[in-house]
Every structure is written in C-alpha cells, then in structure tokens.
Amino acid sequence: MWIQPEEVLLAGALWVSERANPFFILQRRRGHGRGGGLSGLLVGTLDVVLDSSARVAPYRILLQTADSQIYWNIACGSSRKEITAHWDWLESNLLQTISIFDNDEDVTTFVKGKISVCRFLYVWLFRCSSVCLAVSDVPILQGIIAEENRLKPGEEQEEDCGKFREAELKMRKLFRMPEEEKLVNYYSCSYWKGRVPRQGWLYLSVNHLCFYSLLLGKEVTLVVQWTEVTQLEKNATLVFPESVRVSTRHTDHFFSMFLNINDTFKLMEQLANIAMRQLLDNEAFAADRLLPKPCKTLKNVSVLKRDLDARAKNERYRTMFRLTQDERLDGHTDCTLWTPFAKMHVVGQLFISNNYICFNSKEEDLCQLIIPLREVSIVEKADSSSVLPCPVSISTKNKMNFLFANLKDRDFLVQRISDFLQRTPDSLWGDISPLALIGHSASPAVPSTLSAGSESVHRGRHYHPGLATASQGLLQLYHRHATEDLGPKAMKEKMKEEAWNIHFSEFGRGVCMYRTSRTRELVLNGIPECLRGELWLLFSGAQNEMASHAGYYGDLVEQAMGLCSLATEEIERDLHRSMPEHRAFQNETGIAALRRVLTAYAHRNPGIGYCQAMNIVTSVLLLYCTEEEAFWLLVALCERMLPDYYNTRVVGALVDQGVFEDLTRAFLPLLYEHMQDLGVISTISLSWFLTLFLSVMPFDSAVLLVDCFFYEGIKVIFQVALAVLHDNMEALLSCSDEGEAMTILGRYLDNVVNRQTVAPPIPHLHALLTSGDEPPPEIDIFDLIKSSYEKFGSLRSDVIEQMRFKQRLKVIQSLEDTAKRSVVRAMMTESAFSIEELEELYCLFKSKHMTSCYWGASSSAAERHDPSLPYLEQYRIDPAQFSQLFTALAPWVCGGHTPTLSARLFRILDQNQDGLVNFKEFIIGLSGMYHGDMTEKLKLLFKLHLPPALCSEEAESALEAAHFFTDNLPQGETSGEGGGASEEKKEEKVKDYRYYLRMWAREKEPQAETIKDLPRMNQEQFIELCKTLYNMFSEEPQEQELYHAIATVASLLLRIGEVGKKFNGSKKPDNSRVPPTASPQKEFPGEGMSVESQVCQALADAQMEPSLLQTSDEENKDDTSVSSYSVVSSGSLQSEDIADDTVLISGSEQKQGSTLDADWSITFEQVLASLLTEPTLVDYFERKRDIQVKMAVCKAQRVVERQTSSTSETEITQHAI
C-alpha cells in the first residue's frame, strides 16, 4: 500500500535489497520468506516475540537520491505480488519523468508530492462520494484504498488505538479470518508443545483462541473454537508454573508466562461463556452499541474488551442487588452511609445505574440498601464539615432520608443522579408506594385510573381485578373464615409478626429498607404467613419489575389464553398434579389461577415455555401472593435466580448438580467416593434443586427453605443439601446399592417437620409411599437450617458462580455429545454411512450452521435453530451453506457446473419448501450419491434434471415439461373414475372402525418410489443431463473412454426418443396439438438443425463453460480436452452433425432459436438401459467412493488455505527472481 512518505536513516539494517534503480529500492525484511541464514532467523524471531511484525510490513519501497544519505519510505506490502505491482507502476509512470530532473531535491519533492496528492484525491473521493470505480484500477490508488479501509474499517474501530488495529490485521492474515471476526485482546505468552515452551502471541477473538509463534524458523500455529472448549482452568504445577489449561474433546493446551494471568483467564471465561450461550440458545455475540466512550484513550484496550468488562461489572451488580437484566451500571464510588439504627457511618460503595441507587457495605451483611429512582423525591448536597465531608442527602416518597458522605466527586455524582431522575417516568401511584397496597383487596388510595371501571369492562376478560386471586393469596382466601387460634403455635406466629413490625419501624419497610444481619436472622427464624408474599417480592427483586410494568400481566393473560401450543397442552396435563393434597388446588379457583400464571409466562418466554416442576413452584407462590405477584416471582426465579433451570434440557439444574458433586467431594470426601460408586448424587439432587425441596419434603418445612432461598439465593439450597448428606453419612456409607441409599434419604426428608406452623397439617404423598414399619425420628427444619449454616456457612456466592462456569462447559458439551449420538443412532437406519462418518458429517454440518451465527446473519441463523425440534431437525442450513458442503463432500465433481447441481439437489431435499435443509435431509441426499446402487444413483441424477429441481430459469421449456407430465392424465382420470365408482359401491356397505384404521395405516405407510413413478424427460431436460454428465467426467482417469461412452449413449437415446415420438404420435388425434402461431419469428444460427447437433452443441457449451474459469497455466489441458471431445464426436455421431456443431457460435443463441421437438421424450428405464450398454459408465457409477478423504480435507480447510497462501507467495518470489 502507498503510505505517507517517512524518513529512513538506515536502509540496510534488518532489510535485504532485491531490486534497485537510480531512484528506488525494493527491500524485503530479513526472516521473511526463504533463505536469510542465521540473521534472518534471528530477525524473524525478534519480530514475533517483540510483536514488531504487526507494525512492520515484510516488503517496502524506498526513494533514494545520489547526493542524500536520507531515504524515504513511500510504499509497503504484505506480499510480493502487492509490492511488485507498486514497483511496476513506479517504473512505468515516474521513472522516466524524474530522470530528466537536474536537482535531487526536486526529485524528492516531486515524488513525495505525487504520492501525497494521490492519497488526498482518494480520501476526498472516499469521504464525499462513492465514485471510486474509475480510480480503483490504478495501482497507486489501490494501495491507498487498502490503507484507508484498514485505518477506517468501521465506526467501532475508530476508538481502537493504532497498535491494536495492527494486531487485529495481523491475526486475520495469520489465521485467515474474515473481517467479521473481531479481536478482543492479545497477550504475550508461552505455549507448551510437549515439554518445550514456544514463546509467541495469544490472540483472543470473539469466536476463536489463536496462538502464533515463529522461533528460529519453526512456526507454530494453533486455532481453537470456543464452542469446542470442554474445560478451562487456571493451575500451578511444577511442570506448568501458573498456567492456563484449555481442554477440548481431543487434546489439552497449556499456556503460561502471562504478565497478568488473572486478567487473561477472566477474559477467556467470558468468551467461553458466550460460546456456551451460543450453543444453548443460538445467540450470537452482539456488541453493545450504547457503551459510553472512555474519557481518555485506553492503551491497547479494544472496544470489545471494554464491552466485555462492562458486561461483567453489570452482571455482578445485578446479582448483588437482585436487579433486572436490563439494568446497566453507570459507575460506583467509595463513600460512607449514616445508619440511624446503629448511630454510625458505615464504609462501603455507592452504585449508580439508570434506575437505582444502591449501597453495599465492605463488611459482609453489615448493611445493604436499594433505592429505586422512582421512589426518590429530593437529591441535594448537604453542608460539608470536617466530621461529614462532601455529604449528599437523598429523600424518598415514603419519608425516608439517606445521608451519604466522603464522596470524592460530589458535584458530578449529583448531576448524574439528576440526569437519571429526569429520564425516570412519573410513577402511576403518585406519592403512594405500591408496596403499601400489597395483600389488600381494596384501598381508597388506589388511583382512579386503576380502580375505575364497571363490571361491563371486566366482563369477557380472563383476568380482572374482580377475581379473588387478583387481590389476595389462596391461603388468605381459605383462612378468611377460620376461627382465631389462641394456642402456643399461634402465639409464636404473633411474636414473629411483632418482631418483623419492630424491624420495619427501625430499618424501614418496602424497597428502601436497610438490609442487615438482623434481617437475615429474622428470615432464618421463619417469615410469618401474612408477610411471606410481601417479603418474597422484596428480597427477590420481583417488586421492582412489577412496579415498572403496571398492567403487563393482565394484557399478557388476554393474549395468551385461548392459544394452543405444546406448552399449553403440557400445562393442562399437569394442572391437577400441582399440590393435589392442598385444598386450595382441589377446586377451580386455584386451578384457574395456576393456569393463567403458567400460560402467561409460557407466552412471555417461548424459549422456556413450560417445564415440569414449574407447576409445583408456582402453586406454592400462589398460596401467599396474588396472581400478578406470583407471575413476577416466577419471572425472577426462571430468568435470574435459577438461570436455565426450566428450559427444555434443564441445563441450569444439571450445572448445579455438578456443582453439588464438587462440593460433596470437597466437604464430604469419603461419602463422595462411596456415592459415586453407587451413582446416587446425580439421581437424588435433580429433584431437590428443580423444586427447591418442595417435592421431597413436607410443605410446611420446605416453604421455610424457600424463605431462605429468596433472601440468600442458591447458596442455601447447597448448604441444606450438604447438611442432609452429612446427617445420613453413616447410613449411606453402609449402603450396598442405589435403591437403599434413595430410601434412606427419602425417609429422612419425609420426616423433616416444622413444629411452629399454625396451618393444619398437609399430607405428604411422598411420605405415604416411603414410610416403613419403624419411622425414623423427626428432624426439626429449624435445626437442619441452623446446622447447615454452622457446618457449611463458609460457602460464598462468587465461589459458586466460578464452579457453575466450570460445570456449564461440561454439561453443555455433554448435551451436545448426547445430541450427536442420538442423531447418529437415528440415521444409522436411514443411510449406509458408518458411525464415525456420521459423527464427522454431523460436526461439519453443525459447524457450518454455527459459522453463520457469528460470520453471517445471526438473526437468520437463530431462526434456523429450534431446540424444541428433534435433534435431527434442530440445525438447518440455507442454499449457500448447502452449496459449500456439497462442493466439498459430493462425489460428483462437475467443475463450474457444481453450484448448479447443488442448487437442484437442494430443491429436491427441501420438501417443505422453506428454503432450509436439515441434517436428515442432507444425509439422505449424500448417502444416495455414495452408497446407492447404480439404479439409485441414476435415479437421483435423472430427478436432478426434472422439476422441481430444474427451475424455470434453467429450462426454458417448462411448459413443454408440464405437457409431458399431463400426457398420461386421461388414462389416470379414467382409472380414477372407475375407482370412484367402485368406492361408491363400497360405501353402500356399513364400514366398521377397523376399516378406517386400515385405511389410516395405509395412508401413513411410506410409499416406496419406483422407477415407473418418475415422469418422462423432454428434450431440453435431456440436453441439461448431457451437460451434467460431460462435466462429471472432466477429472476422471478414464476421461477419453467416458466421453466416448456418453456420446454413444446420447446418440442412442436421441434415436429412442425419435422412435417413441412416432409410436406415440400414431395414437394421438391430429387435433390434439396446438397449432403454431403465425407470427413471424427471428431466425437464429442453428435453427432447423438436427437434435443430435443440438446435443453436440450443448456438450461443447459444457466444455467451454469451465474453460473460461481456468488460468493461463491450464490452457494446455483445456486444448487436450477439446481435441479429445472432437475424436469422440467423430467416432460416435454423424459427420454432418459435427459440421453443424462447428458452425454454431454460442449455446445461448441455440437455446433461443433452435426448434426443440415438443413431442420428443424418454423414460428413466430407457436411460438406464442405454447406460448399461457401456461398461465404462457402469464401472463409473458402481464404483465405491470413500468420503473420509473429502471430510479430512474439509475439516483441515483452514490449514490448507494458509499453506496455499504461503506457497503461492513463494512461487511469485521464484518467478520474480
């Protein structure tokens, strides 16, 4: 490329001159290409290790003058071909002009000005208009175009520094990546190949992990897709000190000697997580367009790296305060918070986002605060003093005041909060908090916009405020008329209520409540029934979503009810299985409410829809909450607190199952080894996590675990599960089989009781089934919870998230392997490929789909993947991707005709005509070409030249083809009429159900297609078939014999068609044909010639089409093919036909003006019989072909491309020398 002229003081250092004239020098950098000796190896090694190759091109052109010691670098190039084009342009356009200059300074000024002016000219054209076609043919501007595109590839990269852009270009060049592949960051490190470390550079892109090293002439290149990573861990051993291990299904890769291994490993985790999400939900990575620009340019930090860092911070922020998925952290700062309940300033951090102000103390559980901006009324700066520097006071609508101090940039903070407040919509409730209305059926403070409306407005709606479950929970409905209990349990419940009321008066009530260690103590002691719904909403964060989406649930119910889908069918099936022992779900009130909530959520989130266990959890939520509150609690559970638990493959529960196994191994190693032998952990824990113990423990006890779960998160479920195993350790160690261990744990959980409950006992169905002769002692649920905190309270949420990431890789890759095995088993009966071949083909097919996700249109790729479909139909590809696989794998190599053949086969396989082909259809088509007998292969080839494979654009005589399809209709209609008459006679008889069953079974039976079912082929289609056959033989060893054979067969079939025309014509009446139009027609060359001459011309066209695509090096081969075809034609067809063939100019003219016989046609039986007369053709179609070689080439295509690139460059070098 042409560059702005730069001074060069030492022209010979690290460079070798290859061409020179009195004014210009072409140089190659040492260490690039062949040769160079020891100095070249050293320079190449230094370029890689020091990353100077990213900034220094391997070729350059210098401007020199005789009297000056200063050189000017005016051009550089990444290949010899590019730099040679620049050199030739200089010699052709500038050398003669500057040779007449008398002054060397004038030469330098003229050349520099010439290049600068041309660069300015292109930049002006590039920025002001799109008229750059005329200048793109000039080499001097081609280089400028390349550099301009490199310097300004898009708006995203404008923020990236120059060094990072150079590294990204280097990555794309080294690993043959397209421009869509974005580099995130790169690091200097060592890659351990065997026992020898190779120093080089690790490139982490969105979809790939790449490594490159060049030491003393030895090149090491590694490319690993993130979707293939099965394990990623950081370890330190004697062999690999402080290294990162990246494991795939086949091998392990070790990287070490990082400057900052923690930063590198975190980025690897993020990219691997994105890849796993892509495998799970088919979601491609999308850059954050709303990412704020940094205040200053960050050195060597890309926009994508900043994006991923911001995502990680947002995720931690949302998890810490249980906020919605769309919440984005704007910033955080250290500060202190005045706590009136403790009369002290608490040190912590203040977090600001678009909808919330949050505070978290540095000391765990000391104080946490969440202030929604919708609740804020006043933000003001208070008076500063030495005791309280830089304070900010925030007042809320429920009369609470919060004082923050020790803020570093108070003015900026207040301004940011004010900006967010201006964007916050006014609350529908005015000065009244929605929390004040929770659990109340009516209130005079409800705004008129919500309470107004007559019954006529609500009539016909599935959900309206008049429903009992719209204003209170089911328990409140059924306890409304119960007599007041004054027993000790009731008094205990009253004491709990009073304790919470005291807590509310001291720490506040509602969303803005101070959350402290006292709050946790009250939760662990049990939440009173009357407050359970309110506090579940508060601690889960569901209250914030409900307040910001007023009316959303009601509208969703109206949209969802009445729709029929797989999810609604499953919901109806499970409605009466949801807590049938509870009287709230023994009538239509509870069942209808459960139906509405589950159906509304399935409509909201079709990706999840409905999963078993959701009904159990939702029924418990409805006992304590209104319908709308239960819906938003279900949203919080499925989308935030238990991610991926309730999708089609329960991935989240399987991940936590793996985490539980790791925790068991860490805390209870002896029990873990014994239970692994029995296989119990994987069996018992799934139901524990999916239903939060609600299905395996008495309801009154399990609901206390739900209390703790909404406050503590998944951590408490792990703690209790470990405590259950610990309490039964001795009994489990003595177990000899899985059934015995399951019985022990089942009976233990059945007898976990809540002695403080005031509700009447609810019979537990599981307990009735597992009770024995001697029931075990009862275990108090409060003792179990206390024991879990004492023994396993050291568990931390961040550690659990780290363990979840490790297990997520294993689980998703295991599910992918299971899907592959299922597909292979299903296809074993549909094709003749071996198991290994089907597995490789599945991987290639899936990788083609995945590639379109991140290098193509991600939205269309997401539409092509439906996890609810069977494994065979989940991944689908479009015609372009099918053409790539067909070209790489198909045994019929047809040169330039291959894309046409691929498009025709795609139309045959796409039976539902949705423009997509799934794996099953792909394998059926490929198996027919590889493993079918000769008849099957010829049948497929025959169908490729008939509609719908042969579209109207390819065959101009589509109407003639339709004529041949309807030739036999009168006979069919006659037989149909006869059949109809016989059916009418049969209908007179009374038919029983067995008759209809037989008819239905007969319709469902797949009808095997026979050769007699194939339609006849007309003359135009026959010519297309001859073209395809001729192209198929162009690369065969017996090319001459095959050409001779196909010419003989074509001549024979033409004569058969003529004879058949006369035979069929004698049976047709004279008036059956449509008379030709009398309009004059333009005469074309070749009109009126014989049909055999048309076939010759078609074959000649097929010969010329691929030759136009050949390079000059292959011209001799094309000449040989032409001569060989001439010999074949003269030996098989008549001489006058060949003479006519030589007169024709082009096949397109012949198609338009030739007189094709509309009555000419042949059948598949005639084609088959004709081909059987030629042993050469029989051997060709009966030959067994091996797909392994093509699959290996297709799999290593990227490596081959790199080798081809380097080889072609070497050839250019040798040619130039």
PDB file of N, CA, C and O in Angstrom, residues 170 301 389 400 505 519 623 679 710 796 909 1053 1062 1120 1166:
ATOM      1  N   LYS A 170      -2.996  -8.375  11.712  1.00  0.00           N
ATOM      2  CA  LYS A 170      -2.046  -9.478  11.716  1.00  0.00           C
ATOM      3  C   LYS A 170      -2.739 -10.798  12.036  1.00  0.00           C
ATOM      4  O   LYS A 170      -2.458 -11.834  11.419  1.00  0.00           O
ATOM      5  N   VAL A 301      -6.447  -1.345  24.533  1.00  0.00           N
ATOM      6  CA  VAL A 301      -7.716  -1.914  25.003  1.00  0.00           C
ATOM      7  C   VAL A 301      -8.752  -1.690  23.907  1.00  0.00           C
ATOM      8  O   VAL A 301      -9.043  -0.551  23.545  1.00  0.00           O
ATOM      9  N   PRO A 389     -17.552  15.182  55.547  1.00  0.00           N
ATOM     10  CA  PRO A 389     -17.137  15.862  54.314  1.00  0.00           C
ATOM     11  C   PRO A 389     -17.978  15.427  53.119  1.00  0.00           C
ATOM     12  O   PRO A 389     -18.331  14.257  52.973  1.00  0.00           O
ATOM     13  N   MET A 400     -38.410   8.583  53.932  1.00  0.00           N
ATOM     14  CA  MET A 400     -37.121   8.104  54.431  1.00  0.00           C
ATOM     15  C   MET A 400     -36.019   8.996  53.886  1.00  0.00           C
ATOM     16  O   MET A 400     -36.102   9.510  52.759  1.00  0.00           O
ATOM     17  N   SER A 505     -40.148  -0.758  61.743  1.00  0.00           N
ATOM     18  CA  SER A 505     -40.110   0.582  62.338  1.00  0.00           C
ATOM     19  C   SER A 505     -38.698   1.084  62.507  1.00  0.00           C
ATOM     20  O   SER A 505     -38.447   2.291  62.479  1.00  0.00           O
ATOM     21  N   THR A 519     -31.829  -8.690  59.627  1.00  0.00           N
ATOM     22  CA  THR A 519     -32.816  -9.150  58.645  1.00  0.00           C
ATOM     23  C   THR A 519     -32.626 -10.628  58.346  1.00  0.00           C
ATOM     24  O   THR A 519     -33.591 -11.396  58.273  1.00  0.00           O
ATOM     25  N   LEU A 623     -50.111 -19.540  46.813  1.00  0.00           N
ATOM     26  CA  LEU A 623     -50.687 -19.646  48.157  1.00  0.00           C
ATOM     27  C   LEU A 623     -50.487 -18.364  48.949  1.00  0.00           C
ATOM     28  O   LEU A 623     -51.331 -17.986  49.771  1.00  0.00           O
ATOM     29  N   GLY A 679     -23.705 -44.134  42.271  1.00  0.00           N
ATOM     30  CA  GLY A 679     -24.391 -43.269  41.315  1.00  0.00           C
ATOM     31  C   GLY A 679     -25.603 -42.582  41.879  1.00  0.00           C
ATOM     32  O   GLY A 679     -26.596 -42.359  41.184  1.00  0.00           O
ATOM     33  N   PHE A 710     -35.053 -17.060  48.831  1.00  0.00           N
ATOM     34  CA  PHE A 710     -35.308 -15.738  48.264  1.00  0.00           C
ATOM     35  C   PHE A 710     -34.392 -14.678  48.880  1.00  0.00           C
ATOM     36  O   PHE A 710     -34.128 -13.648  48.250  1.00  0.00           O
ATOM     37  N   ARG A 796     -19.560 -19.289  49.537  1.00  0.00           N
ATOM     38  CA  ARG A 796     -19.746 -17.921  49.061  1.00  0.00           C
ATOM     39  C   ARG A 796     -20.349 -17.948  47.672  1.00  0.00           C
ATOM     40  O   ARG A 796     -20.089 -18.852  46.862  1.00  0.00           O
ATOM     41  N   LEU A 909     -34.333 -31.848  -1.914  1.00  0.00           N
ATOM     42  CA  LEU A 909     -34.319 -32.199  -0.497  1.00  0.00           C
ATOM     43  C   LEU A 909     -35.235 -31.307   0.327  1.00  0.00           C
ATOM     44  O   LEU A 909     -35.747 -31.724   1.364  1.00  0.00           O
ATOM     45  N   LEU A1053     -30.027 -42.542 -27.167  1.00  0.00           N
ATOM     46  CA  LEU A1053     -31.240 -42.030 -26.539  1.00  0.00           C
ATOM     47  C   LEU A1053     -31.990 -41.067 -27.451  1.00  0.00           C
ATOM     48  O   LEU A1053     -33.230 -41.016 -27.432  1.00  0.00           O
ATOM     49  N   LYS A1062     -42.704 -41.200 -32.801  1.00  0.00           N
ATOM     50  CA  LYS A1062     -43.538 -41.716 -33.894  1.00  0.00           C
ATOM     51  C   LYS A1062     -44.569 -42.702 -33.363  1.00  0.00           C
ATOM     52  O   LYS A1062     -45.721 -42.722 -33.794  1.00  0.00           O
ATOM     53  N   THR A1120      -6.334 -30.050 -24.779  1.00  0.00           N
ATOM     54  CA  THR A1120      -6.400 -31.510 -24.862  1.00  0.00           C
ATOM     55  C   THR A1120      -7.829 -32.003 -24.735  1.00  0.00           C
ATOM     56  O   THR A1120      -8.257 -32.915 -25.440  1.00  0.00           O
ATOM     57  N   GLN A1166     -35.453 -46.190 -20.177  1.00  0.00           N
ATOM     58  CA  GLN A1166     -34.662 -46.098 -21.403  1.00  0.00           C
ATOM     59  C   GLN A1166     -33.269 -45.551 -21.119  1.00  0.00           C
ATOM     60  O   GLN A1166     -32.279 -46.014 -21.690  1.00  0.00           O
TER      61      GLN A1166
END
